[in-house]
Coordinates of C-alpha atoms and ligand atoms in Angstrom, one line a residue:
Chain T
X218 CA 136.8 86.3 115.9
X219 CA 133.4 85.4 117.2
X220 CA 131.8 85.3 113.7
X221 CA 131.5 81.6 113.4
X222 CA 127.9 80.7 112.7
X223 CA 127.0 80.5 109.1
X224 CA 123.7 82.4 108.6
X225 CA 123.3 82.1 104.9
X226 CA 124.8 79.5 102.6
X227 CA 124.2 79.4 98.9
X228 CA 125.5 76.5 96.9
X229 CA 125.6 75.8 93.2
X230 CA 122.7 78.2 92.5
X231 CA 121.5 78.6 89.0
X232 CA 118.5 80.7 87.9
X233 CA 116.8 81.1 84.5
X234 CA 114.4 83.5 83.0
X235 CA 112.7 81.1 80.6
X236 CA 115.6 79.9 78.5
X237 CA 117.9 82.7 79.5
X238 CA 120.4 81.8 82.2
X239 CA 120.8 84.8 84.6
X240 CA 122.7 83.0 87.3
X241 CA 125.0 80.1 86.4
X242 CA 126.7 79.1 89.6
X243 CA 126.8 81.1 92.8
X244 CA 128.5 79.8 95.9
X245 CA 128.4 82.1 98.8
X246 CA 128.4 82.2 102.5
X247 CA 127.4 84.9 105.1
X248 CA 128.3 84.5 108.7
X249 CA 126.5 86.0 111.6
X250 CA 127.4 89.7 112.1
X251 CA 129.3 90.1 108.8
X252 CA 128.9 92.6 106.1
X253 CA 129.4 90.8 102.9
X254 CA 129.4 92.5 99.5
X255 CA 128.6 90.9 96.1
X256 CA 130.2 92.9 93.4
X257 CA 129.4 92.7 89.7
X258 CA 128.8 94.7 86.6
X259 CA 125.4 95.4 85.0
X260 CA 123.7 92.2 84.3
X261 CA 126.0 90.1 86.4
X262 CA 123.0 88.6 88.2
X263 CA 123.1 90.4 91.5
X264 CA 119.4 91.3 91.6
X265 CA 118.5 87.9 90.3
X266 CA 120.4 86.4 93.2
X267 CA 118.6 88.6 95.7
X268 CA 115.2 87.9 94.3
X269 CA 115.9 84.2 94.4
X270 CA 117.0 84.3 98.0
X271 CA 113.6 85.7 98.9
X272 CA 111.7 83.4 96.6
X273 CA 110.4 85.9 94.0
X274 CA 112.5 83.9 91.5
X275 CA 112.8 80.1 91.6
X276 CA 116.1 78.4 91.6
X277 CA 116.8 75.9 88.8
X278 CA 119.5 74.1 90.7
X279 CA 121.3 74.5 94.0
X280 CA 120.3 75.3 97.5
X281 CA 119.9 78.3 99.7
X282 CA 120.3 77.5 103.4
X283 CA 119.3 80.2 105.9
X284 CA 119.2 79.7 109.6
X285 CA 118.6 76.0 109.3
X286 CA 115.9 76.3 106.6
X287 CA 116.0 75.5 102.9
X288 CA 114.7 78.7 101.3
X289 CA 114.3 77.4 97.7
X290 CA 111.2 75.4 98.8
X291 CA 109.5 78.3 100.6
X292 CA 107.1 81.1 99.6
X293 CA 108.3 84.7 99.7
X294 CA 106.1 85.6 102.7
X295 CA 107.4 82.6 104.7
X296 CA 111.0 83.5 103.8
X297 CA 110.5 87.1 105.0
X298 CA 108.8 85.8 108.2
X299 CA 111.8 83.6 108.8
X300 CA 113.9 86.7 109.4
X301 CA 115.1 88.3 106.1
X302 CA 114.5 91.9 105.1
X303 CA 115.2 93.5 101.8
X304 CA 116.0 96.9 100.4
X305 CA 115.2 96.2 96.8
X306 CA 116.8 97.8 93.8
X307 CA 115.0 101.1 93.2
X308 CA 114.0 101.2 96.9
X309 CA 110.5 99.8 96.5
X310 CA 108.7 102.8 98.0
X311 CA 105.0 102.4 98.6
X312 CA 104.7 105.8 97.2
X313 CA 101.0 106.6 98.0
X314 CA 101.5 105.5 101.6
X315 CA 103.0 107.8 104.3
X316 CA 106.4 107.3 105.8
X317 CA 104.7 106.0 108.9
X318 CA 102.7 103.5 107.0
X319 CA 105.7 102.3 105.1
X320 CA 107.5 101.7 108.4
X321 CA 104.4 99.9 109.7
X322 CA 104.6 97.6 106.7
X323 CA 108.2 96.8 107.8
X324 CA 106.9 95.0 110.9
X325 CA 104.1 93.3 108.9
X326 CA 105.4 89.9 109.7
X327 CA 107.6 90.5 112.7
X328 CA 106.4 90.2 116.3
X329 CA 108.3 93.2 117.6
X330 CA 107.4 96.2 119.6
X331 CA 106.7 98.7 116.9
X332 CA 106.9 101.9 119.0
X333 CA 110.3 101.2 120.6
X334 CA 111.8 100.1 117.3
X335 CA 110.3 103.2 115.7
X336 CA 112.3 105.3 118.2
X337 CA 115.4 103.4 117.3
X338 CA 114.8 104.1 113.5
X339 CA 114.2 107.8 114.2
X340 CA 117.4 108.0 116.3
X341 CA 119.4 106.7 113.3
X342 CA 117.4 108.7 110.7
X343 CA 116.0 111.8 112.4
X344 CA 114.9 113.1 109.0
X345 CA 112.2 110.4 108.8
X346 CA 110.7 111.6 112.1
X347 CA 110.2 115.1 110.6
X348 CA 108.6 113.5 107.5
X349 CA 106.6 110.8 109.1
X350 CA 103.2 112.0 107.7
X351 CA 104.5 112.7 104.3
X352 CA 103.8 110.4 101.3
X353 CA 106.8 108.3 100.6
X354 CA 106.6 109.1 96.9
X355 CA 107.3 112.8 97.6
X356 CA 110.5 112.2 99.6
X357 CA 113.8 113.0 98.0
X358 CA 115.9 110.1 96.7
X359 CA 118.1 110.1 99.7
X360 CA 115.2 110.2 102.1
X361 CA 113.6 107.4 100.3
X362 CA 116.7 105.3 100.7
X363 CA 116.7 106.1 104.5
X364 CA 113.1 105.0 104.6
X365 CA 113.8 101.8 102.7
X366 CA 116.6 101.0 105.1
X367 CA 114.5 102.0 108.1
X368 CA 111.6 99.8 106.9
X369 CA 114.0 96.9 106.4
X370 CA 115.5 97.0 109.9
X371 CA 112.5 97.9 112.0
X372 CA 111.3 94.3 112.1
X373 CA 114.6 93.2 113.6
X374 CA 115.6 90.8 110.8
X375 CA 118.4 88.3 111.2
X376 CA 119.7 89.1 107.7
X377 CA 119.5 92.2 105.6
X378 CA 119.7 92.1 101.8
X379 CA 120.5 95.4 100.1
X380 CA 120.4 95.6 96.4
X381 CA 122.2 98.6 94.9
X382 CA 122.0 100.8 97.9
X383 CA 124.3 103.4 96.4
X384 CA 122.2 103.8 93.2
X385 CA 121.6 107.5 92.3
X386 CA 123.1 108.9 95.5
X387 CA 125.8 111.5 95.7
X388 CA 129.2 110.1 96.8
X389 CA 129.1 111.9 100.1
X390 CA 125.6 110.5 100.8
X391 CA 126.8 107.0 99.8
X392 CA 129.5 107.3 102.5
X393 CA 126.9 108.4 105.0
X394 CA 124.6 105.5 104.3
X395 CA 127.4 102.9 104.4
X396 CA 128.7 104.4 107.7
X397 CA 125.2 104.0 109.1
X398 CA 125.1 100.4 108.0
X399 CA 128.4 99.7 109.7
X400 CA 127.2 101.4 112.8
X401 CA 124.0 99.4 112.8
X402 CA 126.0 96.2 112.5
X403 CA 128.3 97.2 115.4
X404 CA 125.5 98.4 117.7
X405 CA 122.6 96.1 116.8
X406 CA 124.4 93.1 115.5
X407 CA 122.7 93.0 112.0
X408 CA 124.1 90.7 109.3
X409 CA 124.1 92.4 105.9
X410 CA 124.5 91.2 102.4
X411 CA 125.1 94.0 99.9
X412 CA 124.7 93.7 96.1
X413 CA 126.7 96.5 94.7
X414 CA 128.0 97.9 91.4
X415 CA 129.9 100.5 93.3
X416 CA 132.8 98.2 94.1
X417 CA 135.0 100.9 95.7
X418 CA 132.5 101.9 98.4
X419 CA 131.3 98.3 98.9
X420 CA 134.9 97.1 99.5
X421 CA 135.6 100.0 101.7
X422 CA 132.7 99.2 104.1
X423 CA 132.4 95.4 103.9
X424 CA 134.3 92.7 105.7
X425 CA 134.3 90.2 102.8
X426 CA 133.3 90.2 99.2
X427 CA 132.4 88.0 96.3
X428 CA 132.9 89.0 92.7
X429 CA 130.1 87.9 90.4
X430 CA 130.7 87.8 86.6
X431 CA 128.2 86.5 84.1
X432 CA 126.2 84.8 86.8
X433 CA 129.2 83.0 88.4
X434 CA 131.1 83.8 91.6
X435 CA 134.6 84.1 90.3
X436 CA 136.5 85.5 93.3
X437 CA 136.1 86.0 97.0
X438 CA 138.1 87.1 99.9
X439 CA 138.5 89.8 102.5
X440 CA 137.5 93.1 101.2
X441 CA 140.7 94.8 102.1
X442 CA 142.6 92.1 100.2
X443 CA 140.4 92.3 97.1
X444 CA 140.9 96.0 97.0
X445 CA 144.6 95.4 96.4
X446 CA 144.0 92.7 93.9
X447 CA 145.2 93.7 90.4
X448 CA 142.3 91.9 88.6
X449 CA 139.7 93.6 90.8
X450 CA 141.4 96.9 90.5
X451 CA 141.5 96.7 86.7
X452 CA 138.0 95.3 86.2
X453 CA 136.0 97.0 89.0
X454 CA 137.9 99.9 90.5
X455 CA 138.9 101.5 87.2
X456 CA 142.5 101.7 88.3
Chain Q
X129 CA 58.8 109.3 106.9
X130 CA 56.8 109.1 103.7
X131 CA 56.9 105.6 102.1
X132 CA 58.6 107.1 99.0
X133 CA 61.3 108.7 101.0
X134 CA 61.8 105.5 103.1
X135 CA 62.2 103.5 99.9
X136 CA 64.7 106.0 98.5
X137 CA 66.8 106.2 101.7
X138 CA 66.9 102.4 102.0
X139 CA 67.8 101.9 98.4
X140 CA 70.6 104.5 98.6
X141 CA 71.9 102.6 101.7
X142 CA 71.8 99.4 99.7
X143 CA 73.9 101.0 97.0
X144 CA 76.4 102.3 99.5
X145 CA 76.8 98.9 101.0
X146 CA 77.2 97.2 97.6
X147 CA 79.6 99.9 96.4
X148 CA 81.7 99.4 99.6
X149 CA 81.6 95.8 98.6
X150 CA 83.1 96.8 95.2
X151 CA 85.5 99.2 96.9
X152 CA 87.3 96.6 99.0
X153 CA 88.8 94.6 96.1
X154 CA 89.8 97.9 94.4
X155 CA 91.7 98.9 97.5
X156 CA 93.5 95.6 97.3
X157 CA 94.4 96.2 93.6
X158 CA 91.9 93.7 92.2
X159 CA 89.7 94.4 89.2
X160 CA 86.7 92.5 90.6
X161 CA 83.2 92.7 89.2
X162 CA 81.5 90.0 91.2
X163 CA 79.8 92.2 93.8
X164 CA 76.4 92.0 92.0
X165 CA 76.6 88.2 91.9
X166 CA 76.9 87.9 95.7
X167 CA 74.3 90.6 96.1
X168 CA 71.9 88.3 94.3
X169 CA 72.8 85.5 96.6
X170 CA 72.3 87.6 99.7
X171 CA 69.0 88.9 98.3
X172 CA 67.6 85.5 97.5
X173 CA 68.8 84.1 100.8
X174 CA 67.0 86.7 102.8
X175 CA 64.0 86.7 100.5
X176 CA 63.6 83.0 100.6
X177 CA 64.1 82.7 104.4
X178 CA 61.6 85.4 105.0
X179 CA 59.0 84.1 102.7
X180 CA 59.3 80.4 103.5
X181 CA 60.2 80.3 107.1
X182 CA 59.0 83.8 108.2
X183 CA 62.5 84.5 109.6
X184 CA 62.7 88.0 110.9
X185 CA 64.8 90.7 109.4
X186 CA 67.9 90.4 111.5
X187 CA 68.1 86.7 111.3
X188 CA 67.9 87.1 107.5
X189 CA 70.7 89.5 107.6
X190 CA 72.8 87.1 109.6
X191 CA 72.0 84.4 107.1
X192 CA 73.0 86.7 104.3
X193 CA 76.3 87.4 106.0
X194 CA 77.0 83.7 106.2
X195 CA 76.1 83.0 102.5
X196 CA 78.1 86.0 101.6
X197 CA 81.2 84.6 103.4
X198 CA 80.7 81.2 101.7
X199 CA 80.0 82.4 98.2
X200 CA 82.6 85.0 98.4
X201 CA 85.2 82.6 99.6
X202 CA 84.8 79.9 97.0
X203 CA 85.4 81.9 93.9
X204 CA 88.1 83.9 95.7
X205 CA 90.2 80.7 95.9
X206 CA 90.3 80.9 92.1
X207 CA 90.8 84.6 91.8
X208 CA 93.8 84.4 94.1
X209 CA 95.5 82.8 91.1
X210 CA 94.4 85.2 88.4
X211 CA 95.2 88.8 87.7
X212 CA 94.0 92.0 86.1
X213 CA 91.9 91.5 83.1
X214 CA 91.3 87.8 83.7
X215 CA 89.8 88.6 87.1
X216 CA 87.8 91.4 85.7
X217 CA 86.2 89.3 83.0
X218 CA 85.7 86.0 84.8
X219 CA 84.2 87.8 87.9
X220 CA 81.7 89.5 85.5
X221 CA 80.8 86.0 84.2
X222 CA 79.6 85.1 87.7
X223 CA 76.7 87.5 87.2
X224 CA 75.6 85.4 84.1
X225 CA 76.0 82.2 86.0
X226 CA 74.0 83.2 89.1
X227 CA 71.2 84.6 86.9
X228 CA 70.9 81.3 85.0
X229 CA 71.0 79.2 88.1
X230 CA 68.3 81.2 89.9
X231 CA 66.1 81.1 86.7
X232 CA 66.2 77.4 86.9
X233 CA 65.4 76.9 90.6
X234 CA 61.7 76.5 91.2
X235 CA 61.5 77.3 94.8
X236 CA 63.2 80.6 94.2
X237 CA 60.4 81.5 91.8
X238 CA 62.5 81.2 88.6
X239 CA 61.9 83.9 86.1
X240 CA 58.6 84.8 87.8
X241 CA 60.5 86.2 90.7
X242 CA 60.5 85.6 94.4
X243 CA 57.4 87.2 96.0
X244 CA 56.0 87.4 99.5
X245 CA 59.0 88.9 101.3
X246 CA 57.8 90.3 104.6
X247 CA 57.2 94.0 105.1
X248 CA 59.5 95.5 107.6
X249 CA 58.0 98.9 108.8
X250 CA 61.2 100.1 110.4
X251 CA 63.3 99.2 107.4
X252 CA 65.0 102.5 106.8
X253 CA 66.0 102.8 110.4
X254 CA 67.4 99.2 110.4
X255 CA 69.2 100.1 107.2
X256 CA 70.8 103.2 108.8
X257 CA 71.9 101.0 111.7
X258 CA 73.5 98.5 109.3
X259 CA 75.1 101.3 107.4
X260 CA 76.7 102.7 110.5
X261 CA 78.0 99.4 111.7
X262 CA 79.4 98.4 108.4
X263 CA 80.8 101.8 107.8
X264 CA 82.7 101.8 111.1
X265 CA 83.9 98.2 110.4
X266 CA 85.2 99.3 107.0
X267 CA 86.9 102.3 108.5
X268 CA 88.7 100.1 111.0
X269 CA 89.5 97.6 108.4
X270 CA 91.1 100.1 106.0
X271 CA 93.2 101.4 108.9
X272 CA 94.3 98.0 110.1
X273 CA 97.3 95.8 109.3
X274 CA 95.1 94.1 106.6
X275 CA 94.1 97.4 105.1
X276 CA 97.7 98.4 104.8
X277 CA 98.7 95.1 103.2
X278 CA 95.9 95.6 100.6
X279 CA 97.1 99.1 99.9
X280 CA 100.7 97.8 99.5
X281 CA 99.5 95.1 97.1
X282 CA 97.5 97.7 95.1
X283 CA 100.6 99.9 94.9
X284 CA 103.2 97.2 94.1
X285 CA 102.4 93.5 94.5
X286 CA 106.0 92.4 94.3
X287 CA 107.1 94.9 97.0
X288 CA 104.2 93.8 99.1
X289 CA 105.5 90.2 98.9
X290 CA 109.0 91.4 99.6
X291 CA 107.6 92.9 102.8
X292 CA 106.1 89.5 103.7
X293 CA 102.5 89.9 102.6
X294 CA 100.9 86.7 101.4
X295 CA 99.2 88.2 98.4
X296 CA 97.0 85.2 97.7
X297 CA 95.6 85.1 101.3
X298 CA 95.0 88.8 101.2
X299 CA 93.1 88.5 97.9
X300 CA 90.9 85.8 99.4
X301 CA 90.2 87.9 102.5
X302 CA 89.4 91.0 100.4
X303 CA 87.0 89.1 98.2
X304 CA 85.3 87.3 101.1
X305 CA 84.8 90.5 103.1
X306 CA 83.7 92.3 100.0
X307 CA 81.0 89.6 99.5
X308 CA 79.7 90.1 103.0
X309 CA 79.0 93.8 102.2
X310 CA 77.3 92.8 98.9
X311 CA 75.2 90.1 100.4
X312 CA 74.0 92.3 103.2
X313 CA 73.2 95.0 100.6
X314 CA 71.3 92.4 98.6
X315 CA 69.3 91.3 101.7
X316 CA 68.3 94.9 102.6
X317 CA 67.4 95.3 98.9
X318 CA 65.1 92.3 99.0
X319 CA 63.2 93.6 102.0
X320 CA 62.9 97.0 100.4
X321 CA 61.7 96.0 97.0
X322 CA 59.9 92.8 98.2
X323 CA 59.8 91.1 94.8
X324 CA 63.1 90.1 93.3
X325 CA 63.8 88.6 89.8
X326 CA 67.0 87.0 88.5
X327 CA 67.2 89.9 86.1
X328 CA 67.3 92.4 88.9
X329 CA 70.9 91.6 89.6
X330 CA 72.1 92.5 86.1
X331 CA 74.8 94.4 84.3
X332 CA 72.8 97.5 84.6
X333 CA 73.0 97.2 88.3
X334 CA 76.8 96.6 88.0
X335 CA 77.0 99.8 85.9
X336 CA 75.2 101.7 88.6
X337 CA 77.5 100.4 91.3
X338 CA 80.6 101.1 89.3
X339 CA 79.4 104.6 88.4
X340 CA 78.7 105.4 92.0
X341 CA 82.1 104.1 93.0
X342 CA 84.1 105.9 90.3
X343 CA 82.1 109.2 90.5
X344 CA 82.2 109.2 94.3
X345 CA 85.9 108.3 94.4
X346 CA 87.4 104.9 94.5
X347 CA 90.1 105.7 97.0
X348 CA 88.1 106.4 100.1
X349 CA 84.9 105.0 101.6
X350 CA 83.3 108.4 101.8
X351 CA 82.7 109.2 98.1
X352 CA 79.8 106.9 97.6
X353 CA 77.9 108.5 100.5
X354 CA 77.7 111.5 98.2
X355 CA 77.5 109.9 94.8
X356 CA 74.8 107.3 95.6
X357 CA 72.0 109.7 96.7
X358 CA 73.1 112.2 94.0
X359 CA 73.0 109.7 91.2
X360 CA 70.0 107.8 92.3
X361 CA 67.9 110.9 92.7
X362 CA 68.2 111.2 88.9
X363 CA 66.2 108.0 88.7
X364 CA 63.6 109.2 91.2
X365 CA 63.3 113.0 91.4
X366 CA 63.9 114.0 87.8
X367 CA 61.2 114.4 85.2
X368 CA 60.2 111.1 83.5
X369 CA 61.9 112.0 80.3
X370 CA 65.2 112.4 82.1
X371 CA 64.7 109.2 84.1
X372 CA 64.3 107.2 80.9
X373 CA 67.8 108.3 79.9
X374 CA 69.4 107.4 83.2
X375 CA 71.5 104.6 81.8
X376 CA 73.0 107.0 79.3
X377 CA 73.4 109.7 81.9
X378 CA 75.2 107.2 84.2
X379 CA 77.6 106.0 81.5
X380 CA 78.2 109.6 80.4
X381 CA 78.9 110.8 83.9
X382 CA 81.2 107.9 84.5
X383 CA 83.3 108.9 81.5
X384 CA 83.3 112.6 82.2
X385 CA 84.3 112.3 85.8
X386 CA 87.0 109.8 85.0
X387 CA 88.4 112.2 82.4
X388 CA 88.2 115.4 84.4
X389 CA 88.7 114.2 87.9
X390 CA 90.2 110.7 87.8
X391 CA 90.1 110.2 91.6
X392 CA 86.4 111.0 91.7
X393 CA 84.5 113.6 93.7
X394 CA 86.0 112.8 97.1
X395 CA 89.8 112.4 96.9
X396 CA 92.3 111.1 99.4
X397 CA 93.7 114.6 99.7
X398 CA 90.3 115.9 100.8
X399 CA 89.9 113.3 103.5
X400 CA 93.5 114.0 104.7
X401 CA 92.8 117.7 105.0
X402 CA 89.5 117.1 106.8
X403 CA 91.4 114.8 109.2
X404 CA 94.1 117.4 109.7
X405 CA 91.5 120.1 110.2
X406 CA 90.0 118.1 113.1
X407 CA 93.4 117.3 114.5
X408 CA 94.1 121.0 114.4
X409 CA 90.9 121.8 116.2
X410 CA 91.8 119.4 119.0
X411 CA 95.3 120.7 119.2
X412 CA 94.1 124.3 119.5
X413 CA 91.6 123.3 122.2
X414 CA 94.3 121.5 124.1
X415 CA 96.5 124.6 123.9
X416 CA 93.7 126.9 125.0
X417 CA 93.0 124.8 128.1
X418 CA 96.7 124.7 129.1
Ligands
ATP762 N1 112.6 89.5 83.8 C1 113.7 89.1 83.1 N2 113.6 88.4 81.9 C2 114.6 88.0 81.2 N3 115.9 88.3 81.5 C3 116.1 89.0 82.7 C4 115.0 89.4 83.5 N4 115.5 90.1 84.5 C5 116.9 90.0 84.4 N5 117.2 89.4 83.2 C6 118.6 89.1 82.8 O1 119.3 88.4 83.8 C7 120.7 88.9 83.8 C8 121.0 89.3 85.2 O2 120.2 90.5 85.6 P1 120.2 91.1 87.0 O3 119.2 92.1 87.1 O4 120.2 90.1 88.0 O5 121.7 91.8 87.0 P2 122.3 92.8 88.1 O6 123.6 92.2 88.4 O7 121.4 93.1 89.2 O8 122.6 94.1 87.2 P3 122.5 95.6 87.6 O9 123.7 96.0 88.3 O10 122.3 96.3 86.3 O11 121.3 95.8 88.5 C9 120.7 90.0 82.8 O12 121.4 89.5 81.6 C10 119.3 90.4 82.5 O13 119.1 90.8 81.2
MG763 MG1 120.5 94.7 89.9

């Protein structure tokens, strides 16, 4: 295995909303080129973790190391600039702006060749090319998810954070989206961290996974092994 | 050009410039009411330099741009940390503050006003030149990386941050550039009216500006080009009895338009279809020549 460099390392992270503790203790690691899933029920703290990585929430304790930098001390725009992109929960469409403008916002901070990357995005998501002048808010849910993904990868980030990618998508579509992610990782070398409620799909398409319960990482391992784990099966796969 | 018409045209251009100044923060999702405050500073800068040092029109405009940058930038540092209603109210307070300051500065004429601003015969033509330059600049600005960042902030500030936009920096840029438009508007205004009082730059003026912005349409830069001459002609070309009621008419129109046509007279959709129409024309031409 050539996946040796640790790209993201979270240690002993805790996050509070005022007095409410949303994340108690997260320890997690993502290596270069991996697809790692973070599984957890509603309210487990997945979105809070994602938002803390990108600095929208401040950590109370712990550290987040990314590519040699300590993120907990940085502003959101600096963190994004350092090479992280996000597909936020609910897709974060800039609904009054066109598909093209949304994609342009994806390279806001990245010094890349927009046009050649645009061709790359269109080759993965031809539908976006047809719709490039349409307002993002008028796209279908699935198309919006394509746009959110396209926008997050067009700047060529080192790490992709995807919060609840499968939300409100049909099962067939979820498979398509995850297959595209795997393809993107294989062909373009992206590193991906997925926060997912849909444990079955997330385990099917990821390399490794963490289980988050009440703000704590309680299990981790290879996805294929977790899929056979009796506890995971009972709690998350409805077996 | 008759002097009445010249005065009217120049004043309408002043309004367009100041309304553009008010539009920029709106496009960036800011409820900012400080445009009239910087307009006063621009007006007094130009008026004072013309009167005291006999500086010519264009140098006065440049001076107004510089003071606009400075006096837009300083409060912007504060507004970068406030939001919504706080920004709206505290920026309005700037109008109070500047009025009281000017009243108490002797060399600016205090409450008696600043007189003796030079007459510029070609003023309406100069104003048109300024309008075109600033209009083109604004068009480029709204279609630039900065313009897109503003729009993203206006739509969803958290998502804008998630895409790497430094929202505070963008707020400061928006308010600073907005102030340049307002200051230049104020300078042209001073040369047009030639006597300025602290009370000129008042809440009534702000009401006029906001009415033109909202009636014309606050999502494009084109609306005010229609609404400013339309509304201001009420004050000039209507019978005196109607003119006296212009404050009521403005306020009434503002409410009616906001209720019936929230986006204003000129909407984004209209602009888009005009653009597509022209694109279509060129495409057809291209096809015909093939
Ligand atoms: N703004 C907030 N203020 C107070 N508490 C919050 C806030 N946002 C989230 N929480 C709480 O923090 C906890 C974790 O929420 P979070 O959104 O991170 O969960 P999640 O794992 O993403 O859940 P889901 O799968 O439903 O998206 C929940 O108990 C939630 O109620
Ligand atoms: Mg969530």
